[in-house]
Amino acid sequence: MSSLHKSRIADFQDVLKEPSIALEKLRELSFSGIPCEGGLRCLCWKILLNYLPLERASWTSILAKQRELYAQFLREMIIQPGIAKANMGVSREDVTFEDHPLNPNPDSRWNTYFRDNEVLLQIDKDVRRLCPDISFFQRATEYPCLLILDPQNEFETLRKRVEQTTLKSQTVARNRSGVTNQEQNIKPQFFAFRWLTLLLSQEFLLPDVIRIWDSLFADDNRFDFLLLVCCAMLMLIREQLLEGDFTVNMRLLQDYPITDVCQILQKAKELQDSK
């Protein structure tokens, strides 16, 4: 470990050990990249994303409250209406007579349940795009969710719900015919939608994605900065785009060639400072 890297770790530790975190100082440090040693990145992201408050004394109680809120969210979203598990803190409830799966009422729990399936499917797609084969995503967490992991659950699991919805979407996809645009008319939605919705996680290797996220999360207007990062990506391959045809350019935009993310972030920062 270089002396410069040790110095950066010390700078972060100095900021994080204060009773009240100096947010602007933390943002300034984080924008240039957060060290991963000692759980620094994890802690900094929680603060930058407002998951944890700036006052250190309240972190323990806030974390306990957030974990309970997450468990409550899972109970509400994953458990099939009318079915629950007593030892998970919820009781069995039979709503068959007043509600049912075909109830079109917007207030129906079943109606909400099926709408949630669409959200879960999209979350599952995004998770699959984030390289789930990497060991980082296969490690057991310190606070596993028993509502998902318990094989003896009496209710439908999240995985089963996603699988069923995925099968339906695949059936629809097989029955749709594709249309190829042969003109040099590259619209932003052809590539930028994926860039923006996945925060560039499919365009770069995971370490580079995490480095980009350090800067994104450190910026107070992070989604505006994300747009500037995308603009910087286009500007850096401008000459190639001007020379290529539709097919070449689409391949270029969907398999971005520049791997030095610091160069992209530097260009985005220049755009931000020039506004």
PDB file of C-alpha atoms in Angstrom:
ATOM      1  CA  MET A   1       0.000   0.000   0.000  1.00  0.00           C
ATOM      2  CA  SER A   2       1.478   3.327  -1.050  1.00  0.00           C
ATOM      3  CA  SER A   3       1.980   6.199   1.360  1.00  0.00           C
ATOM      4  CA  LEU A   4      -0.491   8.277  -0.665  1.00  0.00           C
ATOM      5  CA  HIS A   5      -3.193   5.650  -0.252  1.00  0.00           C
ATOM      6  CA  LYS A   6      -2.497   5.402   3.485  1.00  0.00           C
ATOM      7  CA  SER A   7      -2.788   9.168   3.689  1.00  0.00           C
ATOM      8  CA  ARG A   8      -6.189   9.096   1.965  1.00  0.00           C
ATOM      9  CA  ILE A   9      -7.430   6.404   4.356  1.00  0.00           C
ATOM     10  CA  ALA A  10      -6.290   8.558   7.285  1.00  0.00           C
ATOM     11  CA  ASP A  11      -8.141  11.565   5.837  1.00  0.00           C
ATOM     12  CA  PHE A  12     -11.378   9.594   5.651  1.00  0.00           C
ATOM     13  CA  GLN A  13     -10.924   8.206   9.145  1.00  0.00           C
ATOM     14  CA  ASP A  14     -10.366  11.692  10.534  1.00  0.00           C
ATOM     15  CA  VAL A  15     -13.634  12.912   9.009  1.00  0.00           C
ATOM     16  CA  LEU A  16     -15.651   9.850  10.052  1.00  0.00           C
ATOM     17  CA  LYS A  17     -14.493   9.808  13.689  1.00  0.00           C
ATOM     18  CA  GLU A  18     -15.953  13.237  14.418  1.00  0.00           C
ATOM     19  CA  PRO A  19     -19.160  13.341  16.526  1.00  0.00           C
ATOM     20  CA  SER A  20     -20.814  15.265  13.686  1.00  0.00           C
ATOM     21  CA  ILE A  21     -19.672  14.421  10.153  1.00  0.00           C
ATOM     22  CA  ALA A  22     -18.539  17.354   8.001  1.00  0.00           C
ATOM     23  CA  LEU A  23     -20.605  16.480   4.935  1.00  0.00           C
ATOM     24  CA  GLU A  24     -18.925  18.854   2.489  1.00  0.00           C
ATOM     25  CA  LYS A  25     -15.484  17.574   3.467  1.00  0.00           C
ATOM     26  CA  LEU A  26     -16.672  13.985   3.063  1.00  0.00           C
ATOM     27  CA  ARG A  27     -18.117  14.771  -0.364  1.00  0.00           C
ATOM     28  CA  GLU A  28     -14.894  16.415  -1.436  1.00  0.00           C
ATOM     29  CA  LEU A  29     -12.862  13.389  -0.393  1.00  0.00           C
ATOM     30  CA  SER A  30     -15.327  10.854  -1.812  1.00  0.00           C
ATOM     31  CA  PHE A  31     -15.515  12.489  -5.227  1.00  0.00           C
ATOM     32  CA  SER A  32     -11.933  11.417  -5.918  1.00  0.00           C
ATOM     33  CA  GLY A  33     -12.632   7.817  -4.871  1.00  0.00           C
ATOM     34  CA  ILE A  34     -13.262   6.083  -1.550  1.00  0.00           C
ATOM     35  CA  PRO A  35     -10.845   3.455  -0.178  1.00  0.00           C
ATOM     36  CA  CYS A  36     -12.462   0.075   0.435  1.00  0.00           C
ATOM     37  CA  GLU A  37     -10.300  -0.801   3.467  1.00  0.00           C
ATOM     38  CA  GLY A  38     -11.992  -1.104   6.837  1.00  0.00           C
ATOM     39  CA  GLY A  39     -15.504  -0.717   5.468  1.00  0.00           C
ATOM     40  CA  LEU A  40     -14.876   2.938   4.597  1.00  0.00           C
ATOM     41  CA  ARG A  41     -16.764   2.855   1.302  1.00  0.00           C
ATOM     42  CA  CYS A  42     -19.775   1.145   2.850  1.00  0.00           C
ATOM     43  CA  LEU A  43     -19.985   3.723   5.632  1.00  0.00           C
ATOM     44  CA  CYS A  44     -19.394   6.699   3.340  1.00  0.00           C
ATOM     45  CA  TRP A  45     -22.098   5.582   0.902  1.00  0.00           C
ATOM     46  CA  LYS A  46     -24.598   5.266   3.757  1.00  0.00           C
ATOM     47  CA  ILE A  47     -23.888   8.842   4.816  1.00  0.00           C
ATOM     48  CA  LEU A  48     -23.793  10.285   1.313  1.00  0.00           C
ATOM     49  CA  LEU A  49     -27.113   8.609   0.452  1.00  0.00           C
ATOM     50  CA  ASN A  50     -28.732   9.881   3.677  1.00  0.00           C
ATOM     51  CA  TYR A  51     -29.176   6.359   5.014  1.00  0.00           C
ATOM     52  CA  LEU A  52     -27.274   7.449   8.112  1.00  0.00           C
ATOM     53  CA  PRO A  53     -27.491  10.910   9.702  1.00  0.00           C
ATOM     54  CA  LEU A  54     -24.467  13.110  10.283  1.00  0.00           C
ATOM     55  CA  GLU A  55     -24.605  12.600  14.069  1.00  0.00           C
ATOM     56  CA  ARG A  56     -22.614   9.495  15.001  1.00  0.00           C
ATOM     57  CA  ALA A  57     -24.417   8.993  18.314  1.00  0.00           C
ATOM     58  CA  SER A  58     -27.669   8.064  16.546  1.00  0.00           C
ATOM     59  CA  TRP A  59     -26.200   5.518  14.098  1.00  0.00           C
ATOM     60  CA  THR A  60     -26.902   2.423  16.206  1.00  0.00           C
ATOM     61  CA  SER A  61     -30.578   3.223  16.755  1.00  0.00           C
ATOM     62  CA  ILE A  62     -31.070   4.352  13.153  1.00  0.00           C
ATOM     63  CA  LEU A  63     -29.566   1.117  11.782  1.00  0.00           C
ATOM     64  CA  ALA A  64     -31.841  -0.981  14.012  1.00  0.00           C
ATOM     65  CA  LYS A  65     -34.860   1.027  12.870  1.00  0.00           C
ATOM     66  CA  GLN A  66     -33.897   0.754   9.184  1.00  0.00           C
ATOM     67  CA  ARG A  67     -33.478  -3.016   9.395  1.00  0.00           C
ATOM     68  CA  GLU A  68     -36.872  -3.394  11.031  1.00  0.00           C
ATOM     69  CA  LEU A  69     -38.368  -1.162   8.331  1.00  0.00           C
ATOM     70  CA  TYR A  70     -36.785  -3.382   5.669  1.00  0.00           C
ATOM     71  CA  ALA A  71     -38.240  -6.499   7.305  1.00  0.00           C
ATOM     72  CA  GLN A  72     -41.656  -4.838   7.410  1.00  0.00           C
ATOM     73  CA  PHE A  73     -41.358  -3.912   3.738  1.00  0.00           C
ATOM     74  CA  LEU A  74     -40.617  -7.532   2.851  1.00  0.00           C
ATOM     75  CA  ARG A  75     -43.582  -8.777   4.861  1.00  0.00           C
ATOM     76  CA  GLU A  76     -45.893  -6.347   3.089  1.00  0.00           C
ATOM     77  CA  MET A  77     -44.559  -6.855  -0.426  1.00  0.00           C
ATOM     78  CA  ILE A  78     -43.598 -10.515  -0.613  1.00  0.00           C
ATOM     79  CA  ILE A  79     -46.222 -12.339   1.426  1.00  0.00           C
ATOM     80  CA  GLN A  80     -49.196 -13.426  -0.622  1.00  0.00           C
ATOM     81  CA  PRO A  81     -52.454 -11.877   0.673  1.00  0.00           C
ATOM     82  CA  GLY A  82     -54.217 -14.142   3.157  1.00  0.00           C
ATOM     83  CA  ILE A  83     -51.079 -16.166   3.912  1.00  0.00           C
ATOM     84  CA  ALA A  84     -48.525 -15.394   6.584  1.00  0.00           C
ATOM     85  CA  LYS A  85     -46.272 -17.058   9.096  1.00  0.00           C
ATOM     86  CA  ALA A  86     -46.889 -16.610  12.785  1.00  0.00           C
ATOM     87  CA  ASN A  87     -43.294 -16.909  13.915  1.00  0.00           C
ATOM     88  CA  MET A  88     -42.273 -14.132  11.526  1.00  0.00           C
ATOM     89  CA  GLY A  89     -44.270 -11.609  13.495  1.00  0.00           C
ATOM     90  CA  VAL A  90     -47.396 -11.674  11.354  1.00  0.00           C
ATOM     91  CA  SER A  91     -50.593 -13.653  11.794  1.00  0.00           C
ATOM     92  CA  ARG A  92     -52.591 -15.702   9.338  1.00  0.00           C
ATOM     93  CA  GLU A  93     -55.441 -13.760   7.804  1.00  0.00           C
ATOM     94  CA  ASP A  94     -58.160 -15.057   5.527  1.00  0.00           C
ATOM     95  CA  VAL A  95     -59.473 -12.340   3.243  1.00  0.00           C
ATOM     96  CA  THR A  96     -61.008 -14.643   0.654  1.00  0.00           C
ATOM     97  CA  PHE A  97     -64.588 -13.499   1.221  1.00  0.00           C
ATOM     98  CA  GLU A  98     -63.904  -9.777   0.933  1.00  0.00           C
ATOM     99  CA  ASP A  99     -60.990  -9.880  -1.497  1.00  0.00           C
ATOM    100  CA  HIS A 100     -59.799 -12.304  -4.175  1.00  0.00           C
ATOM    101  CA  PRO A 101     -57.199 -12.518  -7.019  1.00  0.00           C
ATOM    102  CA  LEU A 102     -59.679 -11.310  -9.680  1.00  0.00           C
ATOM    103  CA  ASN A 103     -60.813  -8.282  -7.718  1.00  0.00           C
ATOM    104  CA  PRO A 104     -60.334  -5.218 -10.026  1.00  0.00           C
ATOM    105  CA  ASN A 105     -60.722  -2.728  -7.170  1.00  0.00           C
ATOM    106  CA  PRO A 106     -57.615  -0.480  -6.980  1.00  0.00           C
ATOM    107  CA  ASP A 107     -57.671  -0.913  -3.187  1.00  0.00           C
ATOM    108  CA  SER A 108     -57.531  -4.702  -3.495  1.00  0.00           C
ATOM    109  CA  ARG A 109     -54.536  -6.298  -1.789  1.00  0.00           C
ATOM    110  CA  TRP A 110     -54.366  -8.802  -4.641  1.00  0.00           C
ATOM    111  CA  ASN A 111     -54.344  -6.006  -7.198  1.00  0.00           C
ATOM    112  CA  THR A 112     -51.407  -4.402  -5.399  1.00  0.00           C
ATOM    113  CA  TYR A 113     -49.720  -7.794  -5.076  1.00  0.00           C
ATOM    114  CA  PHE A 114     -49.760  -8.377  -8.837  1.00  0.00           C
ATOM    115  CA  ARG A 115     -48.540  -4.851  -9.577  1.00  0.00           C
ATOM    116  CA  ASP A 116     -45.656  -5.455  -7.207  1.00  0.00           C
ATOM    117  CA  ASN A 117     -44.699  -8.469  -9.321  1.00  0.00           C
ATOM    118  CA  GLU A 118     -43.827  -6.129 -12.187  1.00  0.00           C
ATOM    119  CA  VAL A 119     -41.529  -4.116  -9.919  1.00  0.00           C
ATOM    120  CA  LEU A 120     -39.899  -7.289  -8.583  1.00  0.00           C
ATOM    121  CA  LEU A 121     -39.287  -8.501 -12.115  1.00  0.00           C
ATOM    122  CA  GLN A 122     -37.493  -5.283 -13.044  1.00  0.00           C
ATOM    123  CA  ILE A 123     -35.405  -5.451  -9.866  1.00  0.00           C
ATOM    124  CA  ASP A 124     -34.480  -9.042 -10.699  1.00  0.00           C
ATOM    125  CA  LYS A 125     -33.397  -8.005 -14.216  1.00  0.00           C
ATOM    126  CA  ASP A 126     -31.198  -5.238 -12.831  1.00  0.00           C
ATOM    127  CA  VAL A 127     -29.650  -7.569 -10.262  1.00  0.00           C
ATOM    128  CA  ARG A 128     -28.846 -10.114 -12.971  1.00  0.00           C
ATOM    129  CA  ARG A 129     -27.125  -7.372 -14.996  1.00  0.00           C
ATOM    130  CA  LEU A 130     -24.876  -6.551 -12.048  1.00  0.00           C
ATOM    131  CA  CYS A 131     -22.611  -9.569 -12.537  1.00  0.00           C
ATOM    132  CA  PRO A 132     -24.209 -11.931  -9.963  1.00  0.00           C
ATOM    133  CA  ASP A 133     -21.528 -14.520 -10.689  1.00  0.00           C
ATOM    134  CA  ILE A 134     -18.905 -12.365  -8.953  1.00  0.00           C
ATOM    135  CA  SER A 135     -18.117 -13.682  -5.484  1.00  0.00           C
ATOM    136  CA  PHE A 136     -18.911 -10.316  -3.900  1.00  0.00           C
ATOM    137  CA  PHE A 137     -22.611 -10.847  -4.629  1.00  0.00           C
ATOM    138  CA  GLN A 138     -22.599 -14.425  -3.361  1.00  0.00           C
ATOM    139  CA  ARG A 139     -21.363 -13.739   0.173  1.00  0.00           C
ATOM    140  CA  ALA A 140     -23.761 -14.191   3.055  1.00  0.00           C
ATOM    141  CA  THR A 141     -24.860 -10.924   4.628  1.00  0.00           C
ATOM    142  CA  GLU A 142     -24.558 -10.113   8.312  1.00  0.00           C
ATOM    143  CA  TYR A 143     -28.328  -9.633   8.523  1.00  0.00           C
ATOM    144  CA  PRO A 144     -29.924 -12.261   6.245  1.00  0.00           C
ATOM    145  CA  CYS A 145     -33.623 -11.934   5.544  1.00  0.00           C
ATOM    146  CA  LEU A 146     -35.362 -15.038   6.902  1.00  0.00           C
ATOM    147  CA  LEU A 147     -38.510 -14.156   4.994  1.00  0.00           C
ATOM    148  CA  ILE A 148     -36.598 -14.897   1.780  1.00  0.00           C
ATOM    149  CA  LEU A 149     -34.108 -17.554   2.880  1.00  0.00           C
ATOM    150  CA  ASP A 150     -36.291 -19.798   5.070  1.00  0.00           C
ATOM    151  CA  PRO A 151     -37.096 -22.884   2.914  1.00  0.00           C
ATOM    152  CA  GLN A 152     -40.016 -23.757   5.225  1.00  0.00           C
ATOM    153  CA  ASN A 153     -41.937 -20.610   4.370  1.00  0.00           C
ATOM    154  CA  GLU A 154     -45.661 -21.172   4.032  1.00  0.00           C
ATOM    155  CA  PHE A 155     -45.979 -18.363   1.547  1.00  0.00           C
ATOM    156  CA  GLU A 156     -44.709 -17.786  -1.946  1.00  0.00           C
ATOM    157  CA  THR A 157     -41.077 -16.714  -1.994  1.00  0.00           C
ATOM    158  CA  LEU A 158     -39.698 -13.728  -3.862  1.00  0.00           C
ATOM    159  CA  ARG A 159     -37.718 -15.974  -6.182  1.00  0.00           C
ATOM    160  CA  LYS A 160     -40.774 -18.021  -7.135  1.00  0.00           C
ATOM    161  CA  ARG A 161     -42.780 -14.893  -7.866  1.00  0.00           C
ATOM    162  CA  VAL A 162     -40.032 -13.494 -10.078  1.00  0.00           C
ATOM    163  CA  GLU A 163     -39.633 -16.785 -11.944  1.00  0.00           C
ATOM    164  CA  GLN A 164     -43.353 -16.991 -12.702  1.00  0.00           C
ATOM    165  CA  THR A 165     -43.480 -13.419 -13.945  1.00  0.00           C
ATOM    166  CA  THR A 166     -40.310 -13.940 -16.009  1.00  0.00           C
ATOM    167  CA  LEU A 167     -41.868 -16.895 -17.809  1.00  0.00           C
ATOM    168  CA  LYS A 168     -44.831 -14.742 -18.792  1.00  0.00           C
ATOM    169  CA  SER A 169     -42.633 -11.938 -20.096  1.00  0.00           C
ATOM    170  CA  GLN A 170     -40.519 -14.386 -22.123  1.00  0.00           C
ATOM    171  CA  THR A 171     -43.660 -15.738 -23.754  1.00  0.00           C
ATOM    172  CA  VAL A 172     -44.669 -12.238 -24.790  1.00  0.00           C
ATOM    173  CA  ALA A 173     -41.167 -11.510 -26.104  1.00  0.00           C
ATOM    174  CA  ARG A 174     -41.178 -14.635 -28.303  1.00  0.00           C
ATOM    175  CA  ASN A 175     -44.410 -13.522 -29.939  1.00  0.00           C
ATOM    176  CA  ARG A 176     -43.216 -10.033 -30.797  1.00  0.00           C
ATOM    177  CA  SER A 177     -41.470  -9.178 -34.065  1.00  0.00           C
ATOM    178  CA  GLY A 178     -38.448  -6.906 -33.997  1.00  0.00           C
ATOM    179  CA  VAL A 179     -37.908  -3.876 -36.213  1.00  0.00           C
ATOM    180  CA  THR A 180     -34.427  -2.769 -37.298  1.00  0.00           C
ATOM    181  CA  ASN A 181     -33.748   0.877 -38.021  1.00  0.00           C
ATOM    182  CA  GLN A 182     -31.477   1.092 -41.070  1.00  0.00           C
ATOM    183  CA  GLU A 183     -31.125   4.878 -41.010  1.00  0.00           C
ATOM    184  CA  GLN A 184     -28.387   6.863 -39.291  1.00  0.00           C
ATOM    185  CA  ASN A 185     -30.862   8.067 -36.689  1.00  0.00           C
ATOM    186  CA  ILE A 186     -29.464   7.117 -33.309  1.00  0.00           C
ATOM    187  CA  LYS A 187     -31.868   8.203 -30.617  1.00  0.00           C
ATOM    188  CA  PRO A 188     -30.718   8.560 -26.993  1.00  0.00           C
ATOM    189  CA  GLN A 189     -33.174   5.924 -25.803  1.00  0.00           C
ATOM    190  CA  PHE A 190     -31.297   3.313 -27.847  1.00  0.00           C
ATOM    191  CA  PHE A 191     -28.386   3.460 -25.420  1.00  0.00           C
ATOM    192  CA  ALA A 192     -28.856   6.192 -22.789  1.00  0.00           C
ATOM    193  CA  PHE A 193     -31.832   4.478 -21.140  1.00  0.00           C
ATOM    194  CA  ARG A 194     -29.603   1.607 -20.066  1.00  0.00           C
ATOM    195  CA  TRP A 195     -26.788   3.961 -19.084  1.00  0.00           C
ATOM    196  CA  LEU A 196     -29.060   6.017 -16.843  1.00  0.00           C
ATOM    197  CA  THR A 197     -31.335   3.395 -15.312  1.00  0.00           C
ATOM    198  CA  LEU A 198     -28.429   1.103 -14.358  1.00  0.00           C
ATOM    199  CA  LEU A 199     -26.069   3.939 -13.383  1.00  0.00           C
ATOM    200  CA  LEU A 200     -23.555   2.731 -15.991  1.00  0.00           C
ATOM    201  CA  SER A 201     -23.195  -0.618 -14.231  1.00  0.00           C
ATOM    202  CA  GLN A 202     -23.373  -2.541 -17.505  1.00  0.00           C
ATOM    203  CA  GLU A 203     -20.869  -0.421 -19.395  1.00  0.00           C
ATOM    204  CA  PHE A 204     -17.763  -0.960 -17.257  1.00  0.00           C
ATOM    205  CA  LEU A 205     -16.073  -3.540 -15.063  1.00  0.00           C
ATOM    206  CA  LEU A 206     -17.366  -3.642 -11.495  1.00  0.00           C
ATOM    207  CA  PRO A 207     -14.348  -1.868  -9.884  1.00  0.00           C
ATOM    208  CA  ASP A 208     -14.774   0.971 -12.407  1.00  0.00           C
ATOM    209  CA  VAL A 209     -18.531   1.116 -11.774  1.00  0.00           C
ATOM    210  CA  ILE A 210     -17.888   1.459  -8.043  1.00  0.00           C
ATOM    211  CA  ARG A 211     -15.369   4.223  -8.731  1.00  0.00           C
ATOM    212  CA  ILE A 212     -17.973   6.101 -10.800  1.00  0.00           C
ATOM    213  CA  TRP A 213     -20.544   5.649  -8.043  1.00  0.00           C
ATOM    214  CA  ASP A 214     -18.133   7.196  -5.523  1.00  0.00           C
ATOM    215  CA  SER A 215     -18.260  10.422  -7.534  1.00  0.00           C
ATOM    216  CA  LEU A 216     -21.983  10.188  -8.266  1.00  0.00           C
ATOM    217  CA  PHE A 217     -22.958   9.681  -4.631  1.00  0.00           C
ATOM    218  CA  ALA A 218     -20.580  12.434  -3.516  1.00  0.00           C
ATOM    219  CA  ASP A 219     -22.305  14.995  -5.723  1.00  0.00           C
ATOM    220  CA  ASP A 220     -25.246  16.804  -4.164  1.00  0.00           C
ATOM    221  CA  ASN A 221     -27.012  16.763  -7.556  1.00  0.00           C
ATOM    222  CA  ARG A 222     -25.925  13.248  -8.399  1.00  0.00           C
ATOM    223  CA  PHE A 223     -28.425  12.612 -11.179  1.00  0.00           C
ATOM    224  CA  ASP A 224     -27.488  15.848 -12.928  1.00  0.00           C
ATOM    225  CA  PHE A 225     -23.875  14.769 -12.674  1.00  0.00           C
ATOM    226  CA  LEU A 226     -24.828  11.374 -14.115  1.00  0.00           C
ATOM    227  CA  LEU A 227     -26.115  13.181 -17.216  1.00  0.00           C
ATOM    228  CA  LEU A 228     -22.809  15.011 -17.465  1.00  0.00           C
ATOM    229  CA  VAL A 229     -20.931  11.707 -17.195  1.00  0.00           C
ATOM    230  CA  CYS A 230     -22.997  10.358 -20.104  1.00  0.00           C
ATOM    231  CA  CYS A 231     -22.291  13.511 -22.106  1.00  0.00           C
ATOM    232  CA  ALA A 232     -18.590  13.117 -21.368  1.00  0.00           C
ATOM    233  CA  MET A 233     -18.732   9.526 -22.609  1.00  0.00           C
ATOM    234  CA  LEU A 234     -20.203  10.716 -25.915  1.00  0.00           C
ATOM    235  CA  MET A 235     -17.718  13.560 -26.290  1.00  0.00           C
ATOM    236  CA  LEU A 236     -14.760  11.243 -25.772  1.00  0.00           C
ATOM    237  CA  ILE A 237     -15.807   9.029 -28.701  1.00  0.00           C
ATOM    238  CA  ARG A 238     -17.180  11.853 -30.850  1.00  0.00           C
ATOM    239  CA  GLU A 239     -14.787  11.335 -33.747  1.00  0.00           C
ATOM    240  CA  GLN A 240     -15.537   7.615 -33.907  1.00  0.00           C
ATOM    241  CA  LEU A 241     -19.270   8.291 -33.910  1.00  0.00           C
ATOM    242  CA  LEU A 242     -18.949  10.795 -36.762  1.00  0.00           C
ATOM    243  CA  GLU A 243     -17.053   8.274 -38.867  1.00  0.00           C
ATOM    244  CA  GLY A 244     -19.263   5.235 -38.225  1.00  0.00           C
ATOM    245  CA  ASP A 245     -22.596   4.169 -39.682  1.00  0.00           C
ATOM    246  CA  PHE A 246     -25.688   3.193 -37.690  1.00  0.00           C
ATOM    247  CA  THR A 247     -24.591  -0.390 -37.034  1.00  0.00           C
ATOM    248  CA  VAL A 248     -21.030   0.516 -36.053  1.00  0.00           C
ATOM    249  CA  ASN A 249     -22.179   3.342 -33.810  1.00  0.00           C
ATOM    250  CA  MET A 250     -24.784   1.248 -32.033  1.00  0.00           C
ATOM    251  CA  ARG A 251     -22.162  -1.388 -31.334  1.00  0.00           C
ATOM    252  CA  LEU A 252     -19.842   1.338 -30.081  1.00  0.00           C
ATOM    253  CA  LEU A 253     -22.462   2.827 -27.760  1.00  0.00           C
ATOM    254  CA  GLN A 254     -23.566  -0.524 -26.393  1.00  0.00           C
ATOM    255  CA  ASP A 255     -19.993  -1.726 -25.868  1.00  0.00           C
ATOM    256  CA  TYR A 256     -18.292   1.443 -24.717  1.00  0.00           C
ATOM    257  CA  PRO A 257     -14.583   1.396 -25.658  1.00  0.00           C
ATOM    258  CA  ILE A 258     -12.977   3.716 -23.075  1.00  0.00           C
ATOM    259  CA  THR A 259     -12.004   1.919 -19.877  1.00  0.00           C
ATOM    260  CA  ASP A 260     -10.268   4.790 -18.061  1.00  0.00           C
ATOM    261  CA  VAL A 261     -13.212   6.020 -16.005  1.00  0.00           C
ATOM    262  CA  CYS A 262     -11.082   8.711 -14.387  1.00  0.00           C
ATOM    263  CA  GLN A 263     -10.775  10.321 -17.808  1.00  0.00           C
ATOM    264  CA  ILE A 264     -14.569  10.274 -18.150  1.00  0.00           C
ATOM    265  CA  LEU A 265     -15.105  11.689 -14.655  1.00  0.00           C
ATOM    266  CA  GLN A 266     -12.543  14.421 -15.270  1.00  0.00           C
ATOM    267  CA  LYS A 267     -14.354  15.442 -18.469  1.00  0.00           C
ATOM    268  CA  ALA A 268     -17.702  15.411 -16.667  1.00  0.00           C
ATOM    269  CA  LYS A 269     -16.259  17.615 -13.922  1.00  0.00           C
ATOM    270  CA  GLU A 270     -15.026  20.067 -16.555  1.00  0.00           C
ATOM    271  CA  LEU A 271     -18.530  20.232 -18.014  1.00  0.00           C
ATOM    272  CA  GLN A 272     -19.967  20.817 -14.558  1.00  0.00           C
ATOM    273  CA  ASP A 273     -17.506  23.602 -13.742  1.00  0.00           C
ATOM    274  CA  SER A 274     -18.172  25.341 -17.075  1.00  0.00           C
ATOM    275  CA  LYS A 275     -21.921  25.624 -16.454  1.00  0.00           C
TER     276      LYS A 275
END
